[in-house]
mmCIF file of C-alpha atoms in Angstrom:
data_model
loop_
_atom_site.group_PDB
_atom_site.id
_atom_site.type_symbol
_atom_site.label_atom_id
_atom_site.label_comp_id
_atom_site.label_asym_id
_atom_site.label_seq_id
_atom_site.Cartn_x
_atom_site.Cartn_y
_atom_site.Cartn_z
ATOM 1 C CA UNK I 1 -4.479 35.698 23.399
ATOM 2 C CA UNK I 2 -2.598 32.978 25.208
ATOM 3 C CA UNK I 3 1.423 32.933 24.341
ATOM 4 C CA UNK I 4 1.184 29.330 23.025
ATOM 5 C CA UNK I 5 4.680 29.702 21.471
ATOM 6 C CA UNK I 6 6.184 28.621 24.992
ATOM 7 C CA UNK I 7 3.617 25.995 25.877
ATOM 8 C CA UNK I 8 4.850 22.947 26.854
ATOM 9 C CA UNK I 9 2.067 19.465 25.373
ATOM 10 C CA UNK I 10 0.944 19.523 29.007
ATOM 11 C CA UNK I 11 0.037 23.566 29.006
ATOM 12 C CA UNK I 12 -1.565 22.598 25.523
ATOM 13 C CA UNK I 13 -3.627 19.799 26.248
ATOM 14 C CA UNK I 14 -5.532 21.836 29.493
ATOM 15 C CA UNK I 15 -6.078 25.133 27.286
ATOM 16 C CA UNK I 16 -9.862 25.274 26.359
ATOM 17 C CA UNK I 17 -9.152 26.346 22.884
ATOM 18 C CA UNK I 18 -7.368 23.926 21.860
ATOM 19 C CA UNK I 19 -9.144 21.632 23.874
ATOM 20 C CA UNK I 20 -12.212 22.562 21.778
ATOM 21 C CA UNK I 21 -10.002 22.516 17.901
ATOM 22 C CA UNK I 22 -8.943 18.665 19.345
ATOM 23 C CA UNK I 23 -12.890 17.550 20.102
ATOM 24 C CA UNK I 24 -15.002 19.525 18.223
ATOM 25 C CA UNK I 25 -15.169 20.225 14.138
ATOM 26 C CA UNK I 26 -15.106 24.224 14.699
ATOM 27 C CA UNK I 27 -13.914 25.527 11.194
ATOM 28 C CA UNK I 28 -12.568 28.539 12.913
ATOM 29 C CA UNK I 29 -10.321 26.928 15.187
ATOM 30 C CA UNK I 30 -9.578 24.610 12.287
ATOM 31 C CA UNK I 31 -8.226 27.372 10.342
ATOM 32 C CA UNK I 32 -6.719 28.982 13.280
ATOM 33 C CA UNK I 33 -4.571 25.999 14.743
ATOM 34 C CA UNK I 34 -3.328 24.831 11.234
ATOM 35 C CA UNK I 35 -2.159 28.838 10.232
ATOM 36 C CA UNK I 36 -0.641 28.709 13.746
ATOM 37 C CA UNK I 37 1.451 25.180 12.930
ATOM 38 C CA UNK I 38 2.784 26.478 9.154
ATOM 39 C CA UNK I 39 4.016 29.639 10.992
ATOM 40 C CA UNK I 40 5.964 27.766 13.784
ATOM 41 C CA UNK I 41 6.264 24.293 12.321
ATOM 42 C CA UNK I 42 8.672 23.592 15.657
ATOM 43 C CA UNK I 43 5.629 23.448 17.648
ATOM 44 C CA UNK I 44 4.233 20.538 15.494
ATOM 45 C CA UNK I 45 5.626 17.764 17.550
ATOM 46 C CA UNK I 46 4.624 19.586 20.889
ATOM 47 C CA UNK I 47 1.103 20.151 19.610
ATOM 48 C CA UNK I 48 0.701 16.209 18.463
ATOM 49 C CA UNK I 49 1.630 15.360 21.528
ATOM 50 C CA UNK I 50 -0.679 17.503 23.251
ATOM 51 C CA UNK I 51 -3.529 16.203 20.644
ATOM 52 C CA UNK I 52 -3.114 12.718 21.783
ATOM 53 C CA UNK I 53 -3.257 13.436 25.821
ATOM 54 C CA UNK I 54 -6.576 15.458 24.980
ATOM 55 C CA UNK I 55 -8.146 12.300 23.366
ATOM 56 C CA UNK I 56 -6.458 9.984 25.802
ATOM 57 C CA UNK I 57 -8.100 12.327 28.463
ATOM 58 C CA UNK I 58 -11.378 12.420 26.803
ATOM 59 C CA UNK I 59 -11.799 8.672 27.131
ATOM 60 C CA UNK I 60 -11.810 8.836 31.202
ATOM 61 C CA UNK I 61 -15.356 9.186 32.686
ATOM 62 C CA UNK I 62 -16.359 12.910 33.535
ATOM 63 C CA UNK I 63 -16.031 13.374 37.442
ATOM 64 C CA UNK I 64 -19.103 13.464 39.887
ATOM 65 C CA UNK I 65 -20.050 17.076 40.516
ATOM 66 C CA UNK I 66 -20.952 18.636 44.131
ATOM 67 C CA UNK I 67 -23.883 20.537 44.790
ATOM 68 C CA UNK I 68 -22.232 23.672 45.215
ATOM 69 C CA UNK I 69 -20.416 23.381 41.895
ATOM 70 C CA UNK I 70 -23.757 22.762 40.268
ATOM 71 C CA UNK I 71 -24.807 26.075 42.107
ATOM 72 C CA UNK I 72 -22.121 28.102 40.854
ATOM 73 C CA UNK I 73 -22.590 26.371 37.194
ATOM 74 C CA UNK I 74 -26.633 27.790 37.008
ATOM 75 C CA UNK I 75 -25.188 31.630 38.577
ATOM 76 C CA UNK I 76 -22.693 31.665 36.175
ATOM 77 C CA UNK I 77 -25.215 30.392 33.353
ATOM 78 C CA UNK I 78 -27.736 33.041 34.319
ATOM 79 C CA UNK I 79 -24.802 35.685 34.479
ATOM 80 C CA UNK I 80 -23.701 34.257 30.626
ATOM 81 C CA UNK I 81 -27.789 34.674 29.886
ATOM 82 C CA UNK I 82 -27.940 38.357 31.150
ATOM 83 C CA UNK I 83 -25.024 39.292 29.261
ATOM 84 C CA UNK I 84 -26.097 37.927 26.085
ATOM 85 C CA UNK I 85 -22.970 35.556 25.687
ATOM 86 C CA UNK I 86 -23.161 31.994 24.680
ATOM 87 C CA UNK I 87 -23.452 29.574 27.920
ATOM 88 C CA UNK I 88 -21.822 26.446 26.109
ATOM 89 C CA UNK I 89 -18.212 27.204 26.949
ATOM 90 C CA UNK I 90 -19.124 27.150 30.798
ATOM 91 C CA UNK I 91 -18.873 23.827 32.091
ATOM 92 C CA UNK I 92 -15.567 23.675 30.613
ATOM 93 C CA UNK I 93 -14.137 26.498 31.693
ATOM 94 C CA UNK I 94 -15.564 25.481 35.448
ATOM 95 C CA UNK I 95 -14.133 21.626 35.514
ATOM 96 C CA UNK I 96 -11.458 21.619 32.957
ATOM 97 C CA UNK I 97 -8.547 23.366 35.132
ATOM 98 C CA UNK I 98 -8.291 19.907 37.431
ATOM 99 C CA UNK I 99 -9.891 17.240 35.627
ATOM 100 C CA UNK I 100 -8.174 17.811 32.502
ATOM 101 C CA UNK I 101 -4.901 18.698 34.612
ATOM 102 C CA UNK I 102 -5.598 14.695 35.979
ATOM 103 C CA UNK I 103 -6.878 13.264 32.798
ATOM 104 C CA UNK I 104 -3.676 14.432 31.189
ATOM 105 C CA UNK I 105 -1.106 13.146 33.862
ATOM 106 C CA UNK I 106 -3.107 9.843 33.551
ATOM 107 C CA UNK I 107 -2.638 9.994 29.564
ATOM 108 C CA UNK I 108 0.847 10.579 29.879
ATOM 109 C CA UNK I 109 1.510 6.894 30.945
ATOM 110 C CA UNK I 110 0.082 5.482 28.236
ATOM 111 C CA UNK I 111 1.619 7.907 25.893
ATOM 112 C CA UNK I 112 4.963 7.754 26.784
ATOM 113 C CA UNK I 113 5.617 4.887 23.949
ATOM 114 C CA UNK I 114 3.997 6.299 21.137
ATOM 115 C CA UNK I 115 6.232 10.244 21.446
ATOM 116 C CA UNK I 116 9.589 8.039 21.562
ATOM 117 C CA UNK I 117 8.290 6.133 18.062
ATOM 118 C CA UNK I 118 6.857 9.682 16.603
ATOM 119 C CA UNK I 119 10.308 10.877 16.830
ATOM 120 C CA UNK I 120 11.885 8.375 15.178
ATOM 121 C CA UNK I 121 10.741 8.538 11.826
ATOM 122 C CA UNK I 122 13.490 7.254 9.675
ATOM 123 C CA UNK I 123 13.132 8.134 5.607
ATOM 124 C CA UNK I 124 16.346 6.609 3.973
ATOM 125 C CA UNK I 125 20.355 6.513 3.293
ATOM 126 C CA UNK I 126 22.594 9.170 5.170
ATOM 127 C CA UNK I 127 19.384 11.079 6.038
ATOM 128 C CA UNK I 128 17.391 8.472 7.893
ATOM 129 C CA UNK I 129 20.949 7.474 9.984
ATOM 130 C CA UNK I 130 21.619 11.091 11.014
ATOM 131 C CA UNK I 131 18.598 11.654 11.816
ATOM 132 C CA UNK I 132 17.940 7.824 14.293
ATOM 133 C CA UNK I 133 21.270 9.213 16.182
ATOM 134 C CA UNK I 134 19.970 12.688 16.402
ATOM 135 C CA UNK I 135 16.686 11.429 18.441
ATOM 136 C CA UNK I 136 19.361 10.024 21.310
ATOM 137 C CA UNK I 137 19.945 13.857 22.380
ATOM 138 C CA UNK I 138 16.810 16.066 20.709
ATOM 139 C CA UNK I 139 13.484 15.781 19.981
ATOM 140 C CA UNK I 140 12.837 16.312 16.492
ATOM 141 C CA UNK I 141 10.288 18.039 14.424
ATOM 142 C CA UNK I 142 10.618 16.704 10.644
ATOM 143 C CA UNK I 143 8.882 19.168 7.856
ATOM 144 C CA UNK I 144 8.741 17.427 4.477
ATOM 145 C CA UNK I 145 7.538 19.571 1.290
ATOM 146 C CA UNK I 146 6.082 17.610 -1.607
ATOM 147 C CA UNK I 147 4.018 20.070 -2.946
ATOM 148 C CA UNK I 148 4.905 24.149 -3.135
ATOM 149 C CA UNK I 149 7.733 25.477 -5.298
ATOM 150 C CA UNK I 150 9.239 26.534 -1.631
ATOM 151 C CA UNK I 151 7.968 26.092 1.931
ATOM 152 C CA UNK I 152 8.977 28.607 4.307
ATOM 153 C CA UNK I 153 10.052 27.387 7.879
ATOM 154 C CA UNK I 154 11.090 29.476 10.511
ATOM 155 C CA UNK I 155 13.944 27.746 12.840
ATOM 156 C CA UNK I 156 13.760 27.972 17.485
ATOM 157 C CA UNK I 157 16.474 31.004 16.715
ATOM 158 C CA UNK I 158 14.628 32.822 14.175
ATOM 159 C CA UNK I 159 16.855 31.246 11.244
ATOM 160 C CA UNK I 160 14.811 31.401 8.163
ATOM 161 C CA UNK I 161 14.750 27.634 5.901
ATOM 162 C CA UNK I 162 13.283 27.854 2.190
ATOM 163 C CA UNK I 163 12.824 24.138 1.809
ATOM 164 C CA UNK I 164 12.507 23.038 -2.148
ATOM 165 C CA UNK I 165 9.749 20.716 -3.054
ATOM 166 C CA UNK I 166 10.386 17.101 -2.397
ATOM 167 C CA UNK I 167 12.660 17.833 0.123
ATOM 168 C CA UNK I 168 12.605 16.864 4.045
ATOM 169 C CA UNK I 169 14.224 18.503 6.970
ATOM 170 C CA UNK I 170 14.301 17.342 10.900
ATOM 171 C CA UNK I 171 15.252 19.927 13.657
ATOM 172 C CA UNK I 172 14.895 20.028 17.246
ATOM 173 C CA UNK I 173 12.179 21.655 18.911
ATOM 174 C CA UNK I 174 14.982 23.756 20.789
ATOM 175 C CA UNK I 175 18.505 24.610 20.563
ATOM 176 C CA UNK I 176 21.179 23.750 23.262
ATOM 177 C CA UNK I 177 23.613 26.640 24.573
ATOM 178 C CA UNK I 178 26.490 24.923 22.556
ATOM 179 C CA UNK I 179 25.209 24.220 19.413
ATOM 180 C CA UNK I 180 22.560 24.411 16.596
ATOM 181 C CA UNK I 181 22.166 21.314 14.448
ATOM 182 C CA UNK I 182 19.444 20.328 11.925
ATOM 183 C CA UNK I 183 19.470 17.503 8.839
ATOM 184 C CA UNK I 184 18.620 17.827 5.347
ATOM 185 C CA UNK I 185 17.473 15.866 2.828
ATOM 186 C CA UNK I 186 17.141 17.497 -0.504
ATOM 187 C CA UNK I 187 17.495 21.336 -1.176
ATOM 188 C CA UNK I 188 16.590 24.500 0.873
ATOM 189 C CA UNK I 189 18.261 27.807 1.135
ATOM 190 C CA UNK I 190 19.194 29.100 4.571
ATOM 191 C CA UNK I 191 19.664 32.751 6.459
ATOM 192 C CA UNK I 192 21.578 31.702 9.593
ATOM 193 C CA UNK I 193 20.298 34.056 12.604
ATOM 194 C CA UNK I 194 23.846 35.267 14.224
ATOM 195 C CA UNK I 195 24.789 33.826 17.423
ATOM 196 C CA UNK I 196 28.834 33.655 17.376
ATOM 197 C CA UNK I 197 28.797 31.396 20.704
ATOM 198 C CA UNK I 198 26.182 28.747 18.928
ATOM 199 C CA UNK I 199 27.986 27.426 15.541
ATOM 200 C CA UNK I 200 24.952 26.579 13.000
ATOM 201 C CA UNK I 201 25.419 22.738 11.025
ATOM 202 C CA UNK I 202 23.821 21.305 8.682
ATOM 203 C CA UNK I 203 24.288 17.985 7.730
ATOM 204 C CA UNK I 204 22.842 16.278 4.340
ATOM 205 C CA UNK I 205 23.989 13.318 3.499
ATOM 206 C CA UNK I 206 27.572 12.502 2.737
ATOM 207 C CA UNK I 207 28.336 16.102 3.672
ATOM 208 C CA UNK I 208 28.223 18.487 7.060
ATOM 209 C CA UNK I 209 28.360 22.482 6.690
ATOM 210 C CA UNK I 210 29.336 24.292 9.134
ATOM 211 C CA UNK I 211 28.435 28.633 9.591
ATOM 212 C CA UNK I 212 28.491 31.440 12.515
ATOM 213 C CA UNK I 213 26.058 33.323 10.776
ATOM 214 C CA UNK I 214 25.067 33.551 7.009
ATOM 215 C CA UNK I 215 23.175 32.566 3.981
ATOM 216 C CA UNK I 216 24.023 29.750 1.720
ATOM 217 C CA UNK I 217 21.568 26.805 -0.244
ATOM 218 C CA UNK I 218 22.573 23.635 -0.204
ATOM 219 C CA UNK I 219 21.460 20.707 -2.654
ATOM 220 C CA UNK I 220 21.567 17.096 -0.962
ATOM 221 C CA UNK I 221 18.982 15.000 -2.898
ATOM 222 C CA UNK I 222 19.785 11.375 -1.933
ATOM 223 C CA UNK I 223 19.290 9.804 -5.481
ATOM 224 C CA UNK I 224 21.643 12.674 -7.037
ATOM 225 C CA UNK I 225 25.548 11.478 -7.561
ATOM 226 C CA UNK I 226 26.640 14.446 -6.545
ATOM 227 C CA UNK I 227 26.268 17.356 -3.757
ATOM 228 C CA UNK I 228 26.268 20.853 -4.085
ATOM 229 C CA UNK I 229 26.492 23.913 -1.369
ATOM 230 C CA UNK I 230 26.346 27.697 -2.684
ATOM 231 C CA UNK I 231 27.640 30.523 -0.635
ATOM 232 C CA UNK I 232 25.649 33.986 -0.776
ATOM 233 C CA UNK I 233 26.299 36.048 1.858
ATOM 234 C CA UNK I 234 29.346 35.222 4.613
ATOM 235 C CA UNK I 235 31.622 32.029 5.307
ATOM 236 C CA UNK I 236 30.730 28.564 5.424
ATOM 237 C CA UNK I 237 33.330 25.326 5.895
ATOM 238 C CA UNK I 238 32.672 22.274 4.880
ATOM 239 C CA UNK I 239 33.164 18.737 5.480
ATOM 240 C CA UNK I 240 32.811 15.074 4.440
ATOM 241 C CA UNK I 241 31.928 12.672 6.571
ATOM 242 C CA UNK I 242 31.845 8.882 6.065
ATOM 243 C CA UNK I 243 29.364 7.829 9.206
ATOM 244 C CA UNK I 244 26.680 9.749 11.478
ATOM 245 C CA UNK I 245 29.557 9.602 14.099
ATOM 246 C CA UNK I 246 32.222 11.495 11.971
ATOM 247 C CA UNK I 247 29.448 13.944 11.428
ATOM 248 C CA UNK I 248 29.577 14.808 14.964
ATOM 249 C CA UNK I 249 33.736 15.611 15.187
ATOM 250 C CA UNK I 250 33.620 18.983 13.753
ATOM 251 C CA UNK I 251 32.476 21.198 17.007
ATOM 252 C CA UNK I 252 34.656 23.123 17.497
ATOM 253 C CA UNK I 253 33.771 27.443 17.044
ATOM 254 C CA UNK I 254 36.393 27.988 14.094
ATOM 255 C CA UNK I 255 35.965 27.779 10.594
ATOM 256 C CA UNK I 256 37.924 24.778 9.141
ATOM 257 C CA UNK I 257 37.365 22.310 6.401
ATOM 258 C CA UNK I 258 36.904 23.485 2.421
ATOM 259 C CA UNK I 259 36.009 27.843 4.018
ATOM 260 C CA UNK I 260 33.695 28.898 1.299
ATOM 261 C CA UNK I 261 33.434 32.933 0.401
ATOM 262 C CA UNK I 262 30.639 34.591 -0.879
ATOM 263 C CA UNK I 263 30.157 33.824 -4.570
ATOM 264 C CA UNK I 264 31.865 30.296 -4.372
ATOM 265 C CA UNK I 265 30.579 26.700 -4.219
ATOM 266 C CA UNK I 266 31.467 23.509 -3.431
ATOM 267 C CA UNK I 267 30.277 20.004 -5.450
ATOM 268 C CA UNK I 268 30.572 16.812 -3.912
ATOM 269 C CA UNK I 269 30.938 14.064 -6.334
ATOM 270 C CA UNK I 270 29.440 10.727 -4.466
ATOM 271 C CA UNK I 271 31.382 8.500 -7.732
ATOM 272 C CA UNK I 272 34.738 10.322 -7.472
ATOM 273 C CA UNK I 273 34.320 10.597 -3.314
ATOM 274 C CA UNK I 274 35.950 13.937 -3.678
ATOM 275 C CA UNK I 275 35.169 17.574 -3.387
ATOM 276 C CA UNK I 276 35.524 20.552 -6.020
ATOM 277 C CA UNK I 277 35.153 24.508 -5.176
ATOM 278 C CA UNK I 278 34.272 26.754 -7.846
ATOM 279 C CA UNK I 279 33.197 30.270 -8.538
ATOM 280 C CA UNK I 280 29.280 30.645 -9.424
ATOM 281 C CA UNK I 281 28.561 33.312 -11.944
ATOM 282 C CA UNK I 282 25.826 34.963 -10.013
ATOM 283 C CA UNK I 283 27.434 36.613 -7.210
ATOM 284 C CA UNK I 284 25.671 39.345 -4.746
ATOM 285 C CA UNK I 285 23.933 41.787 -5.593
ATOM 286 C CA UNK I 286 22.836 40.939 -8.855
ATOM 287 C CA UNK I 287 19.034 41.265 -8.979
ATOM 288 C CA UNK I 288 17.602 44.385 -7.854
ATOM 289 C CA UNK I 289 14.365 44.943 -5.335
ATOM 290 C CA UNK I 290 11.915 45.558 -7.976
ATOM 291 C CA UNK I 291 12.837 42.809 -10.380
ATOM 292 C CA UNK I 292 12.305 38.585 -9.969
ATOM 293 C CA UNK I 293 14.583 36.586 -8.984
ATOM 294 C CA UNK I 294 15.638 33.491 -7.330
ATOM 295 C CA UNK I 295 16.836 34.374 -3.414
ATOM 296 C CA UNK I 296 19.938 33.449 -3.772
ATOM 297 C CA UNK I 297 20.299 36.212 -6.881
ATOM 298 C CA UNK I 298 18.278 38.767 -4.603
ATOM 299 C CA UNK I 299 19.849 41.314 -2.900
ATOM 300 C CA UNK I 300 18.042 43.423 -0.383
ATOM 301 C CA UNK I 301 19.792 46.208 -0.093
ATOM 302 C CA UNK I 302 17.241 49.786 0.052
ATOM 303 C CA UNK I 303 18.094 53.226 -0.085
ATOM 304 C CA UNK I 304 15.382 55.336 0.162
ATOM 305 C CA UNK I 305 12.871 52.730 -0.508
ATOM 306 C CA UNK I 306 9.164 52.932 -0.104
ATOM 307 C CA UNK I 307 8.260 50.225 2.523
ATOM 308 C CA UNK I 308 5.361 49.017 -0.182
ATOM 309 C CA UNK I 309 8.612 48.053 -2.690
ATOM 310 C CA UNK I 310 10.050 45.703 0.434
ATOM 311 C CA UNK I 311 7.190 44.184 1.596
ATOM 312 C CA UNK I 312 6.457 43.147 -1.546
ATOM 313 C CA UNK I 313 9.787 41.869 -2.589
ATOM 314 C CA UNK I 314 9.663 39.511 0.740
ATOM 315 C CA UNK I 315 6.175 38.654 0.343
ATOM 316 C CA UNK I 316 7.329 37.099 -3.283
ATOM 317 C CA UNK I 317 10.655 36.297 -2.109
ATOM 318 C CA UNK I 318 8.814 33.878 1.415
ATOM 319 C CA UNK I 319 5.789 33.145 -0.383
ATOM 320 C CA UNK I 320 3.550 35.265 2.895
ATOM 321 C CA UNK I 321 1.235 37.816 3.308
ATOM 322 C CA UNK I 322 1.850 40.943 5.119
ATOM 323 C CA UNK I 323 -0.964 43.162 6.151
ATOM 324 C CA UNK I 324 -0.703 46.900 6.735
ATOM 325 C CA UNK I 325 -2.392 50.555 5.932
ATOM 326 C CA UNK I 326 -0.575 51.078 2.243
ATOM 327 C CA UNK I 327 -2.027 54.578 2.455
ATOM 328 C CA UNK I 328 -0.174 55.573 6.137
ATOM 329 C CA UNK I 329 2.574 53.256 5.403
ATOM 330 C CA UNK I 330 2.979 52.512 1.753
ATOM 331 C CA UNK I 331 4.975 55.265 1.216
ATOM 332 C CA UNK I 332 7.602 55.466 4.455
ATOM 333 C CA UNK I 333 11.373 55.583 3.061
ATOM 334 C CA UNK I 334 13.998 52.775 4.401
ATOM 335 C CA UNK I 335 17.776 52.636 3.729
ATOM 336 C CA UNK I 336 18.878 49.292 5.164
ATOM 337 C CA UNK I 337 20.962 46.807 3.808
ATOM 338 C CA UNK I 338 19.166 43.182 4.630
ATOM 339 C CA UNK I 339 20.893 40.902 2.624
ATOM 340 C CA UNK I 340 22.457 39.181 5.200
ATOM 341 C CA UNK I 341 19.315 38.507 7.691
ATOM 342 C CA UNK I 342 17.178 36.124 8.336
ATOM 343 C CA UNK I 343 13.134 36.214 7.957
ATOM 344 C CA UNK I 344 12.099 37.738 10.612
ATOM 345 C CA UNK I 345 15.199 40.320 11.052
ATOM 346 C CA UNK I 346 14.313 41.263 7.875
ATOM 347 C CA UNK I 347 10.925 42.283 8.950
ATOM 348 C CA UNK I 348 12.279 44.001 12.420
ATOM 349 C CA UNK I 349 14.539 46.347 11.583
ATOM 350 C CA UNK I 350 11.681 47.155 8.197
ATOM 351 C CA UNK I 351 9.662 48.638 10.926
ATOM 352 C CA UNK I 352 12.169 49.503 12.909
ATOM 353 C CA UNK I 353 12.669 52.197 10.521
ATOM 354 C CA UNK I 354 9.435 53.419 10.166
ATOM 355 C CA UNK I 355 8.397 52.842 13.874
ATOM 356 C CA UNK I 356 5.925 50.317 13.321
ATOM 357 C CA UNK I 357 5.683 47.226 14.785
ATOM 358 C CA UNK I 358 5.239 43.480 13.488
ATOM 359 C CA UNK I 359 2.747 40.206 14.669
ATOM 360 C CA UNK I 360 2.262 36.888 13.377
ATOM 361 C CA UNK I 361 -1.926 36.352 12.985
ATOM 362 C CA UNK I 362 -3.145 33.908 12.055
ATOM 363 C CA UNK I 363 0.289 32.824 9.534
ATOM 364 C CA UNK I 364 -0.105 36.211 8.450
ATOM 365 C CA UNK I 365 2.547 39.095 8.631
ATOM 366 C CA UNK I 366 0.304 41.821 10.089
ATOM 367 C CA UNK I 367 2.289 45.288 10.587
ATOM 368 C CA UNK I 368 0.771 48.121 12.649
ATOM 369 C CA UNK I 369 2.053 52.082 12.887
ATOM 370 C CA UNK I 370 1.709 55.659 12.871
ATOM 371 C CA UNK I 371 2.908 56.697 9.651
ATOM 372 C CA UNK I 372 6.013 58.421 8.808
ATOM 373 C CA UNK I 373 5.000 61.969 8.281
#
């Protein structure tokens, strides 16, 4: 299977199977392409874009065909016949290399417009301004959840995002060298991947938090009077800012502002125009593998832990599906302490420990090993 996680819209839009999801009504690639998006929501402005040069493309007549490429059409027909393979995929597989190459370079003209206006979708308040000057240096991806309890999103550095229902937040496709920076409106709860060298912000509103590495929730609805960021794991600072250009002062690699520890939050009052740190009475750990609990009261800390006990606390704890042998697997001990790790990190060092190994199929967690024994 192609590696479409580093296509660019132009390596998209001349693939034949997602040529064939854009044109035809194939349920299967249906299913396929939209469990592809919700795993690597990123991708979603890269793939739109690619959408739009495949129908732009599709409008241009088809090119005249040579006798020799009709030739080599029937032989390769036949050849399909013989085999007992379906011929229909042929004649694109034969032309669509340079006529869709040229169909999309002539759709990028015409498209140029319409990707500057689909990343500037403005909502409203702090939000919608941070988010119009963040389009001048990145382009976005916004993921808005109106319906489940959480929606998991998985971040260009393998940072994990729990956004809350009606909440919204805009990222870029990819991460500079310098700097990671993403905009929230409403509540999510974040595991920071660790990258010392890239300082992680988030900015919501009235307020801009800044981490190395960590896991914290913050709690910017734009109707609320007030704004509230929860430490769980790590140090965060924070910082008010009074315009989208303050916002952007604070780049520096250290740790300044209000430096919140584990177990500590800070409230925002929008009325009062002041901030408050306090001490939260759940603290880390507190909730134990095999009972329920909110994330930010888990604690994922194993010792001696049958791999069927984790998988199952992070399938409950992301709201995904992972698929493995429970009877060669189930029972495979891990001592790890997780807490402090992101998604995916979670699920590395996991196998890691009982040398399996871990895919994405389909937006399903599909592990694969030996056994333990």
């Amino acid at each position: 299977m192609s590696d479409y996680l580093t296509y660019t819209p132009e390596e998209f839009a001349t693939d034949d199977y997602f040529i064939h999801w854009v044109l035809s009504t194939d349920l299967e690639a249906e299913t396929f392409w939209q469990n592809w998006l919700d795993v690597y929501p990123f991708k979603r402005s890269d793939v739109e874009t690619a959408r739009q040069l495949v129908l732009t493309a599709n409008q241009l007549p088809e090119p005249a065909v040579s006798e020799t490429e009709i030739a080599a059409l029937k032989q390769s027909v036949f050849d399909r016949i013989d085999a007992n393979e379906s011929p229909k995929t042929v004649v694109r597989t034969l032309f669509s290399r340079w006529y869709w190459a040229a169909a999309v370079l002539a759709g990028l003209v015409g498209l140029g417009g319409w990707y500057l206006v689909t990343q500037q979708r403005a909502n409203k308040a702090e939000y919608a301004q941070l988010v119009k000057q963040a389009t001048e240096k990145y382009d976005l991806v916004e993921v808005e959840n109106q319906t489940k309890p959480t929606r998991l999103i998985v971040l260009p550095d393998g940072s994990s995002v729990l956004l809350k229902k009606g909440s919204k937040l805009s990222y870029p496709t990819y991460f500079s060298r310098s700097v990671r920076e993403i905009y929230l409106s409403g509540e999510a709860f974040f595991e920071i991947a660790k990258d010392p060298n890239r300082p992680f912000f988030v900015f919501a509103n009235e307020i801009v938090t800044k981490v190395l590495g960590t896991s914290f929730n913050v709690k910017a609805f734009p109707d609320d009077k007030r704004i509230q960021i929860t430490v769980k794991t790590g140090k965060v600072s924070v910082y008010e800012t009074k315009s989208p250009e303050a916002a952007q002062q604070a780049k520096n690699r250290r740790l300044e502002g209000l430096v919140l520890n584990p177990g500590q939050e800070v409230v925002f009052s929008k009325e009062a125009d002041q901030m408050e740190a306090n001490v939260v009475s759940h603290t880390v750990p507190m909730v134990s593998p095999k009972k329920s609990g909110t994330i930010q009261e888990m604690a994922f800390e194993y010792d001696e832990t049958p791999v069927s006990e984790i998988f199952s606390q992070l399938e409950k704890t992301y709201t995904i599906r992972i698929d493995y042998d429970h009877a060669l697997l189930g029972n495979c001990p891990v001592t790890a302490s997780l807490t402090d790790e992101p998604l995916y990190e979670k699920l590395k060092l996991t196998c890691r420990a009982i040398r399996a190994q871990y895919e994405i199929v389909n937006g399903e967690v599909v592990v694969t090993g030996k056994g333990c024994n």
